[in-house]
């Protein structure tokens, strides 16, 4: 059974997938792998290592741009997302590019895959900011990874929670506690939850990963690069020069 967070976010992404792909599809690329709004490209970062011949799972794939890029690098990639509408965009891009990715609609807290069937798992801002129980996701990832498998994921940098989600000067002044873990919620006129994001501190993420049995092997905080003038929600060149926007965790299964 889906949690309240998952039910709300499935509806939100189904309703907003079209606009999201129109607004951000050019930046993401139909066959591309960027870890976040800063534009850190897996082709240069190499956080997943050599994926040729590897079975790779993408969590919260959206239109599966990342998994599609992995296919072009010789991976046997599979992807899933909570939103059916996002997966429809994946099929559209499959047809446009000729690069096909098997996708399934699923909840990251309960993966429909057998244990030990993937060499690598990855997620670029997919699923983890939106789930009520990220520990369940980590346990599921560990379950489906083979011994020694690699898991790399990106999320909003936790420090961002203490600042307004504003790309301008207002976004440079903290207005709330970093330690306030109250989720950000949106509700309709009847009070029904329609969207939610959950905040975890850096220590929370580390603790959840350790408790799941995964080993943290690296952490990247991408700097905002020269030449990237894109404003994406609360991300902007102005804020990127002062505050980290993305945290990319690298982990290994025992």
PDB file of N, CA, C and O in Angstrom, residues 144-179:
ATOM      1  N   UNK A 144      18.361  -5.684  -3.650  1.00  0.00           N
ATOM      2  CA  UNK A 144      18.410  -6.018  -5.081  1.00  0.00           C
ATOM      3  C   UNK A 144      19.822  -5.938  -5.657  1.00  0.00           C
ATOM      4  O   UNK A 144      20.044  -6.396  -6.777  1.00  0.00           O
ATOM      5  N   UNK A 145      20.778  -5.369  -4.902  1.00  0.00           N
ATOM      6  CA  UNK A 145      22.154  -5.314  -5.377  1.00  0.00           C
ATOM      7  C   UNK A 145      22.891  -6.619  -5.089  1.00  0.00           C
ATOM      8  O   UNK A 145      22.693  -7.230  -4.035  1.00  0.00           O
ATOM      9  N   UNK A 146      23.752  -6.986  -5.996  1.00  0.00           N
ATOM     10  CA  UNK A 146      24.646  -8.113  -5.757  1.00  0.00           C
ATOM     11  C   UNK A 146      25.736  -7.698  -4.769  1.00  0.00           C
ATOM     12  O   UNK A 146      26.014  -6.496  -4.629  1.00  0.00           O
ATOM     13  N   UNK A 147      26.363  -8.627  -4.080  1.00  0.00           N
ATOM     14  CA  UNK A 147      27.457  -8.275  -3.172  1.00  0.00           C
ATOM     15  C   UNK A 147      28.523  -7.460  -3.899  1.00  0.00           C
ATOM     16  O   UNK A 147      28.952  -7.808  -5.007  1.00  0.00           O
ATOM     17  N   UNK A 148      28.912  -6.353  -3.283  1.00  0.00           N
ATOM     18  CA  UNK A 148      29.887  -5.475  -3.900  1.00  0.00           C
ATOM     19  C   UNK A 148      29.283  -4.490  -4.881  1.00  0.00           C
ATOM     20  O   UNK A 148      30.013  -3.693  -5.488  1.00  0.00           O
ATOM     21  N   UNK A 149      27.960  -4.518  -5.050  1.00  0.00           N
ATOM     22  CA  UNK A 149      27.295  -3.610  -5.980  1.00  0.00           C
ATOM     23  C   UNK A 149      27.402  -2.159  -5.544  1.00  0.00           C
ATOM     24  O   UNK A 149      27.631  -1.857  -4.368  1.00  0.00           O
ATOM     25  N   UNK A 150      27.221  -1.263  -6.491  1.00  0.00           N
ATOM     26  CA  UNK A 150      27.389   0.176  -6.262  1.00  0.00           C
ATOM     27  C   UNK A 150      26.046   0.882  -6.324  1.00  0.00           C
ATOM     28  O   UNK A 150      25.201   0.572  -7.168  1.00  0.00           O
ATOM     29  N   UNK A 151      25.850   1.848  -5.426  1.00  0.00           N
ATOM     30  CA  UNK A 151      24.646   2.677  -5.402  1.00  0.00           C
ATOM     31  C   UNK A 151      25.072   4.131  -5.290  1.00  0.00           C
ATOM     32  O   UNK A 151      25.779   4.511  -4.355  1.00  0.00           O
ATOM     33  N   UNK A 152      24.649   4.959  -6.245  1.00  0.00           N
ATOM     34  CA  UNK A 152      24.957   6.384  -6.232  1.00  0.00           C
ATOM     35  C   UNK A 152      23.653   7.151  -6.412  1.00  0.00           C
ATOM     36  O   UNK A 152      22.865   6.829  -7.317  1.00  0.00           O
ATOM     37  N   UNK A 153      23.435   8.150  -5.564  1.00  0.00           N
ATOM     38  CA  UNK A 153      22.197   8.931  -5.677  1.00  0.00           C
ATOM     39  C   UNK A 153      22.463  10.387  -5.325  1.00  0.00           C
ATOM     40  O   UNK A 153      23.360  10.711  -4.538  1.00  0.00           O
ATOM     41  N   UNK A 154      21.659  11.261  -5.921  1.00  0.00           N
ATOM     42  CA  UNK A 154      21.752  12.693  -5.621  1.00  0.00           C
ATOM     43  C   UNK A 154      20.433  13.197  -5.060  1.00  0.00           C
ATOM     44  O   UNK A 154      19.355  12.729  -5.433  1.00  0.00           O
ATOM     45  N   UNK A 155      20.555  14.153  -4.135  1.00  0.00           N
ATOM     46  CA  UNK A 155      19.408  14.818  -3.522  1.00  0.00           C
ATOM     47  C   UNK A 155      19.767  16.287  -3.322  1.00  0.00           C
ATOM     48  O   UNK A 155      20.931  16.676  -3.433  1.00  0.00           O
ATOM     49  N   UNK A 156      18.764  17.100  -3.015  1.00  0.00           N
ATOM     50  CA  UNK A 156      19.051  18.474  -2.622  1.00  0.00           C
ATOM     51  C   UNK A 156      19.986  18.468  -1.417  1.00  0.00           C
ATOM     52  O   UNK A 156      19.799  17.688  -0.477  1.00  0.00           O
ATOM     53  N   UNK A 157      20.987  19.333  -1.459  1.00  0.00           N
ATOM     54  CA  UNK A 157      21.900  19.401  -0.316  1.00  0.00           C
ATOM     55  C   UNK A 157      21.108  19.802   0.934  1.00  0.00           C
ATOM     56  O   UNK A 157      20.333  20.764   0.905  1.00  0.00           O
ATOM     57  N   UNK A 158      21.268  19.081   2.047  1.00  0.00           N
ATOM     58  CA  UNK A 158      20.464  19.362   3.238  1.00  0.00           C
ATOM     59  C   UNK A 158      20.524  20.804   3.723  1.00  0.00           C
ATOM     60  O   UNK A 158      19.538  21.313   4.283  1.00  0.00           O
ATOM     61  N   UNK A 159      21.645  21.504   3.528  1.00  0.00           N
ATOM     62  CA  UNK A 159      21.753  22.870   4.027  1.00  0.00           C
ATOM     63  C   UNK A 159      20.737  23.793   3.362  1.00  0.00           C
ATOM     64  O   UNK A 159      20.340  24.814   3.926  1.00  0.00           O
ATOM     65  N   UNK A 160      20.270  23.421   2.167  1.00  0.00           N
ATOM     66  CA  UNK A 160      19.305  24.261   1.457  1.00  0.00           C
ATOM     67  C   UNK A 160      17.997  24.428   2.224  1.00  0.00           C
ATOM     68  O   UNK A 160      17.268  25.400   2.009  1.00  0.00           O
ATOM     69  N   UNK A 161      17.685  23.465   3.077  1.00  0.00           N
ATOM     70  CA  UNK A 161      16.423  23.513   3.818  1.00  0.00           C
ATOM     71  C   UNK A 161      16.333  24.746   4.711  1.00  0.00           C
ATOM     72  O   UNK A 161      15.239  25.221   5.009  1.00  0.00           O
ATOM     73  N   UNK A 162      17.458  25.269   5.141  1.00  0.00           N
ATOM     74  CA  UNK A 162      17.460  26.413   6.059  1.00  0.00           C
ATOM     75  C   UNK A 162      17.284  27.749   5.336  1.00  0.00           C
ATOM     76  O   UNK A 162      17.225  28.792   5.993  1.00  0.00           O
ATOM     77  N   UNK A 163      17.184  27.720   4.000  1.00  0.00           N
ATOM     78  CA  UNK A 163      17.095  28.942   3.205  1.00  0.00           C
ATOM     79  C   UNK A 163      15.835  28.933   2.351  1.00  0.00           C
ATOM     80  O   UNK A 163      15.376  27.869   1.933  1.00  0.00           O
ATOM     81  N   UNK A 164      15.279  30.111   2.066  1.00  0.00           N
ATOM     82  CA  UNK A 164      14.099  30.163   1.186  1.00  0.00           C
ATOM     83  C   UNK A 164      14.424  29.601  -0.190  1.00  0.00           C
ATOM     84  O   UNK A 164      15.542  29.761  -0.691  1.00  0.00           O
ATOM     85  N   UNK A 165      13.447  28.950  -0.790  1.00  0.00           N
ATOM     86  CA  UNK A 165      13.632  28.368  -2.114  1.00  0.00           C
ATOM     87  C   UNK A 165      13.442  29.463  -3.166  1.00  0.00           C
ATOM     88  O   UNK A 165      12.483  29.468  -3.932  1.00  0.00           O
ATOM     89  N   UNK A 166      14.385  30.395  -3.174  1.00  0.00           N
ATOM     90  CA  UNK A 166      14.306  31.594  -4.003  1.00  0.00           C
ATOM     91  C   UNK A 166      15.640  31.761  -4.716  1.00  0.00           C
ATOM     92  O   UNK A 166      16.690  31.793  -4.068  1.00  0.00           O
ATOM     93  N   UNK A 167      15.649  31.895  -6.046  1.00  0.00           N
ATOM     94  CA  UNK A 167      16.912  31.994  -6.771  1.00  0.00           C
ATOM     95  C   UNK A 167      17.607  33.339  -6.634  1.00  0.00           C
ATOM     96  O   UNK A 167      18.772  33.479  -7.013  1.00  0.00           O
ATOM     97  N   UNK A 168      16.912  34.337  -6.065  1.00  0.00           N
ATOM     98  CA  UNK A 168      17.470  35.679  -5.927  1.00  0.00           C
ATOM     99  C   UNK A 168      18.143  35.906  -4.588  1.00  0.00           C
ATOM    100  O   UNK A 168      18.383  34.973  -3.814  1.00  0.00           O
ATOM    101  N   UNK A 169      18.443  37.168  -4.272  1.00  0.00           N
ATOM    102  CA  UNK A 169      19.154  37.497  -3.026  1.00  0.00           C
ATOM    103  C   UNK A 169      18.443  37.005  -1.768  1.00  0.00           C
ATOM    104  O   UNK A 169      19.103  36.672  -0.780  1.00  0.00           O
ATOM    105  N   UNK A 170      17.107  36.960  -1.795  1.00  0.00           N
ATOM    106  CA  UNK A 170      16.376  36.476  -0.618  1.00  0.00           C
ATOM    107  C   UNK A 170      16.790  35.056  -0.264  1.00  0.00           C
ATOM    108  O   UNK A 170      16.766  34.664   0.910  1.00  0.00           O
ATOM    109  N   UNK A 171      17.192  34.268  -1.267  1.00  0.00           N
ATOM    110  CA  UNK A 171      17.569  32.877  -1.027  1.00  0.00           C
ATOM    111  C   UNK A 171      18.916  32.705  -0.375  1.00  0.00           C
ATOM    112  O   UNK A 171      19.356  31.568  -0.141  1.00  0.00           O
ATOM    113  N   UNK A 172      19.602  33.811  -0.048  1.00  0.00           N
ATOM    114  CA  UNK A 172      20.911  33.734   0.590  1.00  0.00           C
ATOM    115  C   UNK A 172      20.859  33.954   2.099  1.00  0.00           C
ATOM    116  O   UNK A 172      21.882  33.878   2.764  1.00  0.00           O
ATOM    117  N   UNK A 173      19.667  34.212   2.631  1.00  0.00           N
ATOM    118  CA  UNK A 173      19.526  34.470   4.062  1.00  0.00           C
ATOM    119  C   UNK A 173      18.668  33.394   4.700  1.00  0.00           C
ATOM    120  O   UNK A 173      17.500  33.216   4.325  1.00  0.00           O
ATOM    121  N   UNK A 174      19.236  32.669   5.657  1.00  0.00           N
ATOM    122  CA  UNK A 174      18.505  31.599   6.331  1.00  0.00           C
ATOM    123  C   UNK A 174      17.306  32.162   7.081  1.00  0.00           C
ATOM    124  O   UNK A 174      17.403  33.183   7.765  1.00  0.00           O
ATOM    125  N   UNK A 175      16.158  31.472   6.959  1.00  0.00           N
ATOM    126  CA  UNK A 175      14.955  31.922   7.667  1.00  0.00           C
ATOM    127  C   UNK A 175      14.283  30.798   8.447  1.00  0.00           C
ATOM    128  O   UNK A 175      13.181  30.956   8.928  1.00  0.00           O
ATOM    129  N   UNK A 176      14.959  29.655   8.565  1.00  0.00           N
ATOM    130  CA  UNK A 176      14.391  28.550   9.326  1.00  0.00           C
ATOM    131  C   UNK A 176      15.539  27.670   9.820  1.00  0.00           C
ATOM    132  O   UNK A 176      16.663  27.795   9.352  1.00  0.00           O
ATOM    133  N   UNK A 177      15.214  26.780  10.762  1.00  0.00           N
ATOM    134  CA  UNK A 177      16.242  25.927  11.337  1.00  0.00           C
ATOM    135  C   UNK A 177      16.586  24.772  10.398  1.00  0.00           C
ATOM    136  O   UNK A 177      15.697  24.098   9.864  1.00  0.00           O
ATOM    137  N   UNK A 178      17.853  24.549  10.233  1.00  0.00           N
ATOM    138  CA  UNK A 178      18.343  23.381   9.494  1.00  0.00           C
ATOM    139  C   UNK A 178      17.831  22.089  10.121  1.00  0.00           C
ATOM    140  O   UNK A 178      17.655  21.077   9.446  1.00  0.00           O
ATOM    141  N   UNK A 179      17.570  22.111  11.422  1.00  0.00           N
ATOM    142  CA  UNK A 179      17.175  20.914  12.157  1.00  0.00           C
ATOM    143  C   UNK A 179      15.658  20.715  12.213  1.00  0.00           C
ATOM    144  O   UNK A 179      15.181  19.756  12.813  1.00  0.00           O
TER     145      UNK A 179
END
